Amino acid sequence: MSLTGKHILSSDQFERQDLERLFQLADLLVPVARGEQVTRVLEGAVMASLFFEASTRTRLSCETAFLRLGGGVTSTTGTEVTSIAKGESLADTSRVVTGYVDLVVMRHPEVSSIHEFAAATNVPVINAGNGAGEHPTQALLDMFALHREFDRLGKPMDGRRIALVGDLKHGRTVHSLVKLLSRYQDMTIVCVAPEELGMPEYLLELAAERGHRVEVTDQPSLGLKDADLVYTTRLQTERFKDRPLPYSDDFRIDSALVNRVCREDAVIMHPLPRDSRPGSNDLSADLNRDPRLAVFRQTDAGIPTRMALFASVLGVADEIAGSLRPARWYRPEYTGPDDAPFYK
Ligand code: ASP
Ligand code: CP
């Protein structure tokens, strides 16, 4: 499927061959993401980044990806400084902003927001998170990062055991991820969550309909066992409002648990942010030196993946290979102090 001119609202828009094409392009763009090469295929294009909900990674990596393609970025964050605070509708906002720019990336707390926004314009709109709905660009970068991890470990993508852990009910990243995982073959998808935070039924059914085994447990020590990928998530506290938080210490993923139950060659991911406040029961920083922890390789994957997506949506993907030239400024050989073994 050609992505040119398309809104990207759900990860279900991508079939396996679309993913493979996108990841080939992302591979080509890794040196650009690392500041080793330059491309200008989007010179003159402008992206609007509209973030009506908190973000560090998605906003900065989308903006950086567009800038590294040679484009320009205009942005706003929060509704209080836009005319939405004066009662302007999302549809009017969409028509106005997309009269200025060539592509929009939007995050909003309401599930229906992105559909309302996209329906009001022919300019491509990218969903950067719609409430507890989806986060398709996160799932794309997760799959790109996972491809690279499994390649390094000599494992094929098909036939893997994948544990999705935490707040699977409200976690939009896992909703989008299940849709992409189910495009591969012969997967076992293990949903590990407290009963009241389980994966929505329609996603369990979708995975089963596409021929995968689906298992459900509320016991991390069972669910993580034998998994090739452990994908942990944060309790989405912002979706609870006045309700109590239903979580227990069991959901703290730390080195004691990982060393006790996980495979030696497991990959551990998390979309981040991880909640580092005392008592938060999220992914523990005591795993930071464990080579199985891929969370920063995962965040690094955000730039080439989003570059590949923007270039494809704006119809310049074929120009990238011929456009690359060396960068001339200083960059360290690798970013994090423990990254050396993973840089290639
Ligand atoms: N950053 C991801 C999201 O916005 C995951 C999270 O916040 O827990 O969905
Ligand atoms: N993973 C992710 O979406 O991070 P942010 O919420 O910081 O954008």
mmCIF file of C-alpha atoms and ligand atoms in Angstrom:
data_model
loop_
_atom_site.group_PDB
_atom_site.id
_atom_site.type_symbol
_atom_site.label_atom_id
_atom_site.label_comp_id
_atom_site.label_asym_id
_atom_site.label_seq_id
_atom_site.Cartn_x
_atom_site.Cartn_y
_atom_site.Cartn_z
ATOM 1 C CA MET A 1 0.000 0.000 0.000
ATOM 2 C CA SER A 2 1.311 3.486 -0.808
ATOM 3 C CA LEU A 3 1.364 5.701 2.268
ATOM 4 C CA THR A 4 1.560 8.913 0.247
ATOM 5 C CA GLY A 5 -1.084 11.411 1.328
ATOM 6 C CA LYS A 6 -2.584 9.084 3.952
ATOM 7 C CA HIS A 7 -3.688 9.966 7.475
ATOM 8 C CA ILE A 8 -2.005 7.582 9.938
ATOM 9 C CA LEU A 9 -4.600 7.009 12.653
ATOM 10 C CA SER A 10 -4.235 3.308 13.522
ATOM 11 C CA SER A 11 -1.432 0.760 13.341
ATOM 12 C CA ASP A 12 -3.903 -1.597 11.672
ATOM 13 C CA GLN A 13 -3.337 0.376 8.458
ATOM 14 C CA PHE A 14 0.008 -1.474 8.135
ATOM 15 C CA GLU A 15 0.330 -4.951 6.711
ATOM 16 C CA ARG A 16 3.519 -6.955 7.010
ATOM 17 C CA GLN A 17 4.932 -5.852 3.656
ATOM 18 C CA ASP A 18 4.276 -2.190 4.544
ATOM 19 C CA LEU A 19 6.215 -2.704 7.761
ATOM 20 C CA GLU A 20 9.102 -4.376 5.989
ATOM 21 C CA ARG A 21 9.307 -1.552 3.441
ATOM 22 C CA LEU A 22 9.194 1.072 6.174
ATOM 23 C CA PHE A 23 11.885 -0.686 8.235
ATOM 24 C CA GLN A 24 14.225 -0.925 5.214
ATOM 25 C CA LEU A 25 13.899 2.814 4.819
ATOM 26 C CA ALA A 26 14.383 3.348 8.559
ATOM 27 C CA ASP A 27 17.578 1.251 8.411
ATOM 28 C CA LEU A 28 18.868 3.570 5.696
ATOM 29 C CA LEU A 29 18.037 6.573 7.877
ATOM 30 C CA VAL A 30 19.809 5.400 11.061
ATOM 31 C CA PRO A 31 23.029 7.328 10.165
ATOM 32 C CA VAL A 32 20.932 10.474 9.602
ATOM 33 C CA ALA A 33 19.218 9.972 12.967
ATOM 34 C CA ARG A 34 22.652 9.638 14.582
ATOM 35 C CA GLY A 35 23.956 12.835 13.000
ATOM 36 C CA GLU A 36 26.456 11.008 10.763
ATOM 37 C CA GLN A 37 24.707 11.779 7.474
ATOM 38 C CA VAL A 38 22.472 14.534 6.117
ATOM 39 C CA THR A 39 19.436 14.504 3.834
ATOM 40 C CA ARG A 40 17.262 17.408 2.687
ATOM 41 C CA VAL A 41 14.379 15.574 0.969
ATOM 42 C CA LEU A 42 11.787 17.636 2.869
ATOM 43 C CA GLU A 43 13.449 21.015 2.364
ATOM 44 C CA GLY A 44 10.691 23.647 2.378
ATOM 45 C CA ALA A 45 8.039 21.385 3.942
ATOM 46 C CA VAL A 46 6.487 22.374 7.280
ATOM 47 C CA MET A 47 5.028 20.135 9.989
ATOM 48 C CA ALA A 48 2.696 21.272 12.780
ATOM 49 C CA SER A 49 3.138 19.453 16.064
ATOM 50 C CA LEU A 50 0.055 19.797 18.266
ATOM 51 C CA PHE A 51 0.389 18.170 21.676
ATOM 52 C CA PHE A 52 -2.688 18.632 23.853
ATOM 53 C CA GLU A 53 -1.364 16.080 26.373
ATOM 54 C CA ALA A 54 2.024 15.589 28.091
ATOM 55 C CA SER A 55 4.895 14.248 25.988
ATOM 56 C CA THR A 56 8.686 14.202 25.874
ATOM 57 C CA ARG A 57 9.650 11.473 23.355
ATOM 58 C CA THR A 58 6.905 11.623 20.782
ATOM 59 C CA ARG A 59 6.880 15.385 20.373
ATOM 60 C CA LEU A 60 10.641 15.847 20.343
ATOM 61 C CA SER A 61 11.352 12.837 18.158
ATOM 62 C CA CYS A 62 8.645 13.702 15.609
ATOM 63 C CA GLU A 63 9.929 17.265 15.437
ATOM 64 C CA THR A 64 13.558 16.112 15.231
ATOM 65 C CA ALA A 65 12.715 13.562 12.536
ATOM 66 C CA PHE A 66 11.060 16.242 10.407
ATOM 67 C CA LEU A 67 13.960 18.667 10.954
ATOM 68 C CA ARG A 68 16.529 16.003 10.061
ATOM 69 C CA LEU A 69 14.681 15.440 6.780
ATOM 70 C CA GLY A 70 15.266 19.124 6.017
ATOM 71 C CA GLY A 71 11.751 20.338 6.901
ATOM 72 C CA GLY A 72 10.601 22.997 9.348
ATOM 73 C CA VAL A 73 8.359 22.655 12.401
ATOM 74 C CA THR A 74 5.754 24.829 14.082
ATOM 75 C CA SER A 75 4.269 23.645 17.348
ATOM 76 C CA THR A 76 1.901 24.220 20.229
ATOM 77 C CA THR A 77 1.485 22.336 23.502
ATOM 78 C CA GLY A 78 -1.542 22.253 25.825
ATOM 79 C CA THR A 79 -4.993 23.610 24.970
ATOM 80 C CA GLU A 80 -4.802 26.614 27.274
ATOM 81 C CA VAL A 81 -2.530 28.608 24.933
ATOM 82 C CA THR A 82 -4.515 27.821 21.752
ATOM 83 C CA SER A 83 -7.888 29.179 20.645
ATOM 84 C CA ILE A 84 -9.461 25.876 21.750
ATOM 85 C CA ALA A 85 -9.536 27.688 25.121
ATOM 86 C CA LYS A 86 -11.858 30.242 23.435
ATOM 87 C CA GLY A 87 -14.225 27.467 22.349
ATOM 88 C CA GLU A 88 -12.823 26.712 18.877
ATOM 89 C CA SER A 89 -13.671 23.188 17.708
ATOM 90 C CA LEU A 90 -11.084 20.585 16.728
ATOM 91 C CA ALA A 91 -12.539 20.581 13.207
ATOM 92 C CA ASP A 92 -12.005 24.339 12.816
ATOM 93 C CA THR A 93 -8.542 24.073 14.368
ATOM 94 C CA SER A 94 -7.703 21.315 11.899
ATOM 95 C CA ARG A 95 -8.857 23.249 8.827
ATOM 96 C CA VAL A 96 -6.985 26.366 9.941
ATOM 97 C CA VAL A 97 -3.680 24.713 10.875
ATOM 98 C CA THR A 98 -3.594 22.429 7.846
ATOM 99 C CA GLY A 99 -4.004 25.485 5.611
ATOM 100 C CA TYR A 100 -0.528 26.457 6.875
ATOM 101 C CA VAL A 101 1.434 23.195 6.819
ATOM 102 C CA ASP A 102 2.117 19.950 4.906
ATOM 103 C CA LEU A 103 1.669 17.429 7.731
ATOM 104 C CA VAL A 104 0.261 17.441 11.273
ATOM 105 C CA VAL A 105 1.203 15.300 14.253
ATOM 106 C CA MET A 106 -1.374 15.460 17.035
ATOM 107 C CA ARG A 107 -1.771 14.050 20.559
ATOM 108 C CA HIS A 108 -5.036 14.557 22.435
ATOM 109 C CA PRO A 109 -6.611 12.988 25.563
ATOM 110 C CA GLU A 110 -9.912 12.059 23.816
ATOM 111 C CA VAL A 111 -10.134 8.859 21.736
ATOM 112 C CA SER A 112 -12.414 10.460 19.115
ATOM 113 C CA SER A 113 -10.225 13.578 18.700
ATOM 114 C CA ILE A 114 -7.931 12.329 15.982
ATOM 115 C CA HIS A 115 -10.811 11.153 13.779
ATOM 116 C CA GLU A 116 -12.590 14.489 14.136
ATOM 117 C CA PHE A 117 -9.374 16.345 13.332
ATOM 118 C CA ALA A 118 -8.476 14.176 10.327
ATOM 119 C CA ALA A 119 -11.996 14.318 8.867
ATOM 120 C CA ALA A 120 -11.659 18.099 8.482
ATOM 121 C CA THR A 121 -8.579 18.065 6.218
ATOM 122 C CA ASN A 122 -6.874 16.439 3.232
ATOM 123 C CA VAL A 123 -3.421 17.221 4.672
ATOM 124 C CA PRO A 124 -1.926 14.076 6.278
ATOM 125 C CA VAL A 125 -2.573 13.788 10.019
ATOM 126 C CA ILE A 126 -0.502 11.465 12.202
ATOM 127 C CA ASN A 127 -1.944 10.128 15.463
ATOM 128 C CA ALA A 128 0.606 10.681 18.244
ATOM 129 C CA GLY A 129 -1.718 9.224 20.896
ATOM 130 C CA ASN A 130 -5.511 9.577 21.220
ATOM 131 C CA GLY A 131 -6.472 9.024 24.857
ATOM 132 C CA ALA A 132 -6.565 5.341 25.722
ATOM 133 C CA GLY A 133 -7.010 4.534 22.023
ATOM 134 C CA GLU A 134 -3.860 4.054 19.977
ATOM 135 C CA HIS A 135 -0.291 5.236 19.492
ATOM 136 C CA PRO A 136 0.599 3.898 16.049
ATOM 137 C CA THR A 137 3.984 5.583 15.580
ATOM 138 C CA GLN A 138 5.118 4.147 18.926
ATOM 139 C CA ALA A 139 4.161 0.656 17.771
ATOM 140 C CA LEU A 140 6.045 1.185 14.504
ATOM 141 C CA LEU A 141 9.202 2.190 16.349
ATOM 142 C CA ASP A 142 8.731 -0.669 18.823
ATOM 143 C CA MET A 143 8.584 -3.146 15.943
ATOM 144 C CA PHE A 144 11.579 -1.550 14.208
ATOM 145 C CA ALA A 145 13.584 -1.742 17.453
ATOM 146 C CA LEU A 146 12.415 -5.323 18.001
ATOM 147 C CA HIS A 147 13.484 -6.331 14.480
ATOM 148 C CA ARG A 148 16.951 -5.011 15.222
ATOM 149 C CA GLU A 149 17.106 -6.798 18.592
ATOM 150 C CA PHE A 150 15.941 -10.136 17.168
ATOM 151 C CA ASP A 151 18.360 -9.778 14.206
ATOM 152 C CA ARG A 152 21.209 -9.233 16.658
ATOM 153 C CA LEU A 153 20.113 -12.308 18.636
ATOM 154 C CA GLY A 154 19.653 -14.406 15.481
ATOM 155 C CA LYS A 155 15.923 -14.921 16.065
ATOM 156 C CA PRO A 156 13.259 -14.656 13.354
ATOM 157 C CA MET A 157 10.243 -12.424 14.014
ATOM 158 C CA ASP A 158 7.758 -15.255 13.478
ATOM 159 C CA GLY A 159 6.996 -17.805 16.164
ATOM 160 C CA ARG A 160 8.007 -15.653 19.121
ATOM 161 C CA ARG A 161 6.528 -15.534 22.615
ATOM 162 C CA ILE A 162 5.609 -11.952 23.531
ATOM 163 C CA ALA A 163 4.614 -10.884 27.069
ATOM 164 C CA LEU A 164 2.702 -7.599 27.297
ATOM 165 C CA VAL A 165 2.696 -6.441 30.906
ATOM 166 C CA GLY A 166 0.927 -3.808 33.032
ATOM 167 C CA ASP A 167 -2.021 -1.514 32.318
ATOM 168 C CA LEU A 168 -3.165 -3.172 29.099
ATOM 169 C CA LYS A 169 -6.636 -1.656 29.348
ATOM 170 C CA HIS A 170 -5.609 2.015 29.096
ATOM 171 C CA GLY A 171 -2.155 1.604 27.527
ATOM 172 C CA ARG A 172 -2.536 2.832 23.945
ATOM 173 C CA THR A 173 0.943 1.621 22.980
ATOM 174 C CA VAL A 174 0.037 -2.028 23.580
ATOM 175 C CA HIS A 175 -3.238 -1.623 21.663
ATOM 176 C CA SER A 176 -1.301 -0.503 18.599
ATOM 177 C CA LEU A 177 1.419 -3.090 19.190
ATOM 178 C CA VAL A 178 -0.938 -6.089 19.263
ATOM 179 C CA LYS A 179 -2.240 -5.051 15.843
ATOM 180 C CA LEU A 180 1.296 -5.028 14.399
ATOM 181 C CA LEU A 181 2.446 -8.221 16.147
ATOM 182 C CA SER A 182 -0.580 -10.005 14.730
ATOM 183 C CA ARG A 183 0.678 -9.232 11.186
ATOM 184 C CA TYR A 184 3.463 -11.801 11.768
ATOM 185 C CA GLN A 185 2.990 -15.570 12.080
ATOM 186 C CA ASP A 186 2.600 -18.097 14.820
ATOM 187 C CA MET A 187 3.014 -15.718 17.761
ATOM 188 C CA THR A 188 2.099 -16.433 21.361
ATOM 189 C CA ILE A 189 0.819 -13.239 22.945
ATOM 190 C CA VAL A 190 0.743 -13.386 26.738
ATOM 191 C CA CYS A 191 -1.243 -10.574 28.371
ATOM 192 C CA VAL A 192 -0.032 -10.037 31.941
ATOM 193 C CA ALA A 193 -2.227 -7.587 33.863
ATOM 194 C CA PRO A 194 -4.341 -7.241 37.000
ATOM 195 C CA GLU A 195 -7.820 -8.508 36.132
ATOM 196 C CA GLU A 196 -9.404 -5.040 35.969
ATOM 197 C CA LEU A 197 -6.655 -3.732 33.643
ATOM 198 C CA GLY A 198 -6.748 -6.492 31.040
ATOM 199 C CA MET A 199 -6.318 -6.117 27.301
ATOM 200 C CA PRO A 200 -9.612 -5.101 25.610
ATOM 201 C CA GLU A 201 -11.501 -8.172 24.426
ATOM 202 C CA TYR A 202 -11.641 -7.053 20.768
ATOM 203 C CA LEU A 203 -7.822 -7.071 20.606
ATOM 204 C CA LEU A 204 -7.583 -10.565 22.117
ATOM 205 C CA GLU A 205 -10.095 -11.688 19.496
ATOM 206 C CA LEU A 206 -8.230 -9.962 16.670
ATOM 207 C CA ALA A 207 -4.976 -11.744 17.582
ATOM 208 C CA ALA A 208 -6.768 -15.104 17.850
ATOM 209 C CA GLU A 209 -8.585 -14.554 14.531
ATOM 210 C CA ARG A 210 -5.249 -13.903 12.845
ATOM 211 C CA GLY A 211 -4.053 -17.313 14.008
ATOM 212 C CA HIS A 212 -2.041 -16.560 17.148
ATOM 213 C CA ARG A 213 -2.127 -18.153 20.578
ATOM 214 C CA VAL A 214 -3.383 -15.774 23.260
ATOM 215 C CA GLU A 215 -2.789 -16.345 26.971
ATOM 216 C CA VAL A 216 -3.964 -14.207 29.873
ATOM 217 C CA THR A 217 -2.549 -14.135 33.417
ATOM 218 C CA ASP A 218 -2.377 -11.751 36.374
ATOM 219 C CA GLN A 219 0.920 -13.309 37.582
ATOM 220 C CA PRO A 220 4.072 -11.640 36.208
ATOM 221 C CA SER A 221 6.256 -14.498 37.435
ATOM 222 C CA LEU A 222 4.292 -16.875 35.164
ATOM 223 C CA GLY A 223 3.711 -14.481 32.284
ATOM 224 C CA LEU A 224 7.340 -13.411 31.819
ATOM 225 C CA LYS A 225 8.669 -16.972 31.742
ATOM 226 C CA ASP A 226 10.129 -18.039 28.360
ATOM 227 C CA ALA A 227 9.128 -14.760 26.692
ATOM 228 C CA ASP A 228 11.335 -13.541 23.832
ATOM 229 C CA LEU A 229 10.011 -10.024 24.396
ATOM 230 C CA VAL A 230 8.837 -8.622 27.727
ATOM 231 C CA TYR A 231 7.024 -5.363 26.921
ATOM 232 C CA THR A 232 6.205 -3.628 30.192
ATOM 233 C CA THR A 233 4.039 -0.520 30.594
ATOM 234 C CA ARG A 234 3.268 2.222 33.081
ATOM 235 C CA LEU A 235 0.027 2.343 35.049
ATOM 236 C CA GLN A 236 -1.832 5.079 33.114
ATOM 237 C CA THR A 237 -2.683 7.091 36.236
ATOM 238 C CA GLU A 238 -4.057 9.996 34.162
ATOM 239 C CA ARG A 239 -6.926 7.746 32.949
ATOM 240 C CA PHE A 240 -8.189 6.959 36.468
ATOM 241 C CA LYS A 241 -9.303 10.425 37.585
ATOM 242 C CA ASP A 242 -10.895 9.802 41.028
ATOM 243 C CA ARG A 243 -10.825 6.003 40.948
ATOM 244 C CA PRO A 244 -8.362 4.075 43.164
ATOM 245 C CA LEU A 245 -5.311 2.574 41.450
ATOM 246 C CA PRO A 246 -5.618 -1.222 41.255
ATOM 247 C CA TYR A 247 -1.999 -2.401 41.311
ATOM 248 C CA SER A 248 0.235 -4.526 43.432
ATOM 249 C CA ASP A 249 3.969 -4.819 44.069
ATOM 250 C CA ASP A 250 3.996 -7.900 41.812
ATOM 251 C CA PHE A 251 3.974 -5.574 38.817
ATOM 252 C CA ARG A 252 7.312 -4.011 39.688
ATOM 253 C CA ILE A 253 9.619 -5.390 36.986
ATOM 254 C CA ASP A 254 13.079 -5.412 38.578
ATOM 255 C CA SER A 255 16.307 -7.369 38.380
ATOM 256 C CA ALA A 256 15.233 -9.865 41.078
ATOM 257 C CA LEU A 257 12.162 -10.861 39.043
ATOM 258 C CA VAL A 258 13.923 -10.735 35.659
ATOM 259 C CA ASN A 259 16.879 -12.824 36.871
ATOM 260 C CA ARG A 260 14.506 -15.349 38.423
ATOM 261 C CA VAL A 261 12.091 -15.886 35.541
ATOM 262 C CA CYS A 262 13.287 -14.350 32.243
ATOM 263 C CA ARG A 263 15.285 -15.989 29.460
ATOM 264 C CA GLU A 264 18.969 -15.076 29.107
ATOM 265 C CA ASP A 265 18.218 -13.793 25.610
ATOM 266 C CA ALA A 266 14.948 -11.987 26.437
ATOM 267 C CA VAL A 267 14.460 -8.440 25.186
ATOM 268 C CA ILE A 268 12.898 -6.048 27.709
ATOM 269 C CA MET A 269 11.088 -3.012 26.369
ATOM 270 C CA HIS A 270 8.876 -0.231 27.722
ATOM 271 C CA PRO A 271 7.438 2.679 25.725
ATOM 272 C CA LEU A 272 8.558 5.044 28.518
ATOM 273 C CA PRO A 273 8.205 7.205 30.522
ATOM 274 C CA ARG A 274 8.685 4.807 33.434
ATOM 275 C CA ASP A 275 7.335 6.165 36.677
ATOM 276 C CA SER A 276 10.356 6.546 38.961
ATOM 277 C CA ARG A 277 8.448 7.898 41.962
ATOM 278 C CA PRO A 278 8.646 5.830 45.174
ATOM 279 C CA GLY A 279 5.977 3.114 45.303
ATOM 280 C CA SER A 280 5.154 3.382 41.583
ATOM 281 C CA ASN A 281 5.724 -0.341 40.749
ATOM 282 C CA ASP A 282 7.004 0.329 37.251
ATOM 283 C CA LEU A 283 10.082 -0.924 35.396
ATOM 284 C CA SER A 284 12.978 -0.594 37.841
ATOM 285 C CA ALA A 285 16.175 1.358 37.150
ATOM 286 C CA ASP A 286 18.118 -1.522 38.740
ATOM 287 C CA LEU A 287 17.928 -3.180 35.291
ATOM 288 C CA ASN A 288 19.761 -0.310 33.585
ATOM 289 C CA ARG A 289 23.033 -2.227 33.194
ATOM 290 C CA ASP A 290 21.294 -5.425 32.079
ATOM 291 C CA PRO A 291 21.934 -5.828 28.304
ATOM 292 C CA ARG A 292 18.444 -7.314 27.948
ATOM 293 C CA LEU A 293 16.992 -3.874 28.720
ATOM 294 C CA ALA A 294 16.456 -2.274 25.307
ATOM 295 C CA VAL A 295 14.514 0.836 26.331
ATOM 296 C CA PHE A 296 17.049 3.399 25.123
ATOM 297 C CA ARG A 297 17.748 1.505 21.902
ATOM 298 C CA GLN A 298 13.962 1.644 21.569
ATOM 299 C CA THR A 299 13.796 5.445 22.071
ATOM 300 C CA ASP A 300 16.665 5.898 19.593
ATOM 301 C CA ALA A 301 14.595 3.921 17.060
ATOM 302 C CA GLY A 302 11.949 6.661 17.199
ATOM 303 C CA ILE A 303 13.864 9.033 14.929
ATOM 304 C CA PRO A 304 14.615 6.765 11.926
ATOM 305 C CA THR A 305 11.158 5.188 12.132
ATOM 306 C CA ARG A 306 9.363 8.531 12.178
ATOM 307 C CA MET A 307 11.632 9.877 9.442
ATOM 308 C CA ALA A 308 10.745 6.871 7.294
ATOM 309 C CA LEU A 309 7.047 7.407 7.983
ATOM 310 C CA PHE A 310 7.071 11.146 7.205
ATOM 311 C CA ALA A 311 9.106 10.636 4.009
ATOM 312 C CA SER A 312 6.649 7.929 2.910
ATOM 313 C CA VAL A 313 3.519 9.926 3.744
ATOM 314 C CA LEU A 314 4.914 12.949 1.888
ATOM 315 C CA GLY A 315 5.944 10.838 -1.129
ATOM 316 C CA VAL A 316 9.730 11.327 -1.060
ATOM 317 C CA ALA A 317 10.828 7.903 0.227
ATOM 318 C CA ASP A 318 12.411 6.963 -3.121
ATOM 319 C CA GLU A 319 14.616 10.058 -3.055
ATOM 320 C CA ILE A 320 16.318 9.253 0.235
ATOM 321 C CA ALA A 321 19.006 6.795 -0.911
ATOM 322 C CA GLY A 322 20.332 9.252 -3.526
ATOM 323 C CA SER A 323 20.179 12.249 -1.175
ATOM 324 C CA LEU A 324 22.496 11.144 1.637
ATOM 325 C CA ARG A 325 25.770 12.973 2.268
ATOM 326 C CA PRO A 326 28.179 12.936 5.209
ATOM 327 C CA ALA A 327 27.614 15.274 8.168
ATOM 328 C CA ARG A 328 30.520 17.474 9.202
ATOM 329 C CA TRP A 329 29.868 18.252 12.874
ATOM 330 C CA TYR A 330 31.048 16.391 15.994
ATOM 331 C CA ARG A 331 29.102 13.439 17.376
ATOM 332 C CA PRO A 332 30.366 10.892 19.919
ATOM 333 C CA GLU A 333 30.786 7.377 18.532
ATOM 334 C CA TYR A 334 27.830 6.160 20.592
ATOM 335 C CA THR A 335 25.337 7.916 22.863
ATOM 336 C CA GLY A 336 24.940 6.174 26.248
ATOM 337 C CA PRO A 337 27.951 4.973 28.234
ATOM 338 C CA ASP A 338 26.776 1.338 27.854
ATOM 339 C CA ASP A 339 25.745 1.509 24.193
ATOM 340 C CA ALA A 340 28.988 0.437 22.482
ATOM 341 C CA PRO A 341 28.110 -3.279 22.005
ATOM 342 C CA PHE A 342 24.836 -2.361 20.306
ATOM 343 C CA TYR A 343 26.118 0.231 17.809
ATOM 344 C CA LYS A 344 26.442 -0.983 14.253
HETATM 345 N N1 ASP B 1 4.323 7.564 26.388
HETATM 346 C C1 ASP B 1 3.391 6.520 26.084
HETATM 347 C C2 ASP B 1 2.049 7.114 25.721
HETATM 348 O O1 ASP B 1 1.932 8.321 25.656
HETATM 349 C C3 ASP B 1 3.296 5.528 27.199
HETATM 350 C C4 ASP B 1 2.939 6.125 28.540
HETATM 351 O O2 ASP B 1 2.765 7.340 28.667
HETATM 352 O O3 ASP B 1 2.832 5.313 29.479
HETATM 353 O O4 ASP B 1 1.140 6.375 25.497
HETATM 354 N N1 CP B 2 6.508 6.847 24.521
HETATM 355 C C1 CP B 2 5.906 8.068 24.515
HETATM 356 O O1 CP B 2 4.924 8.312 23.822
HETATM 357 O O2 CP B 2 6.527 8.993 25.290
HETATM 358 P P1 CP B 2 5.984 10.471 25.567
HETATM 359 O O3 CP B 2 4.670 10.334 26.259
HETATM 360 O O4 CP B 2 7.033 11.111 26.412
HETATM 361 O O5 CP B 2 5.800 11.143 24.234
#
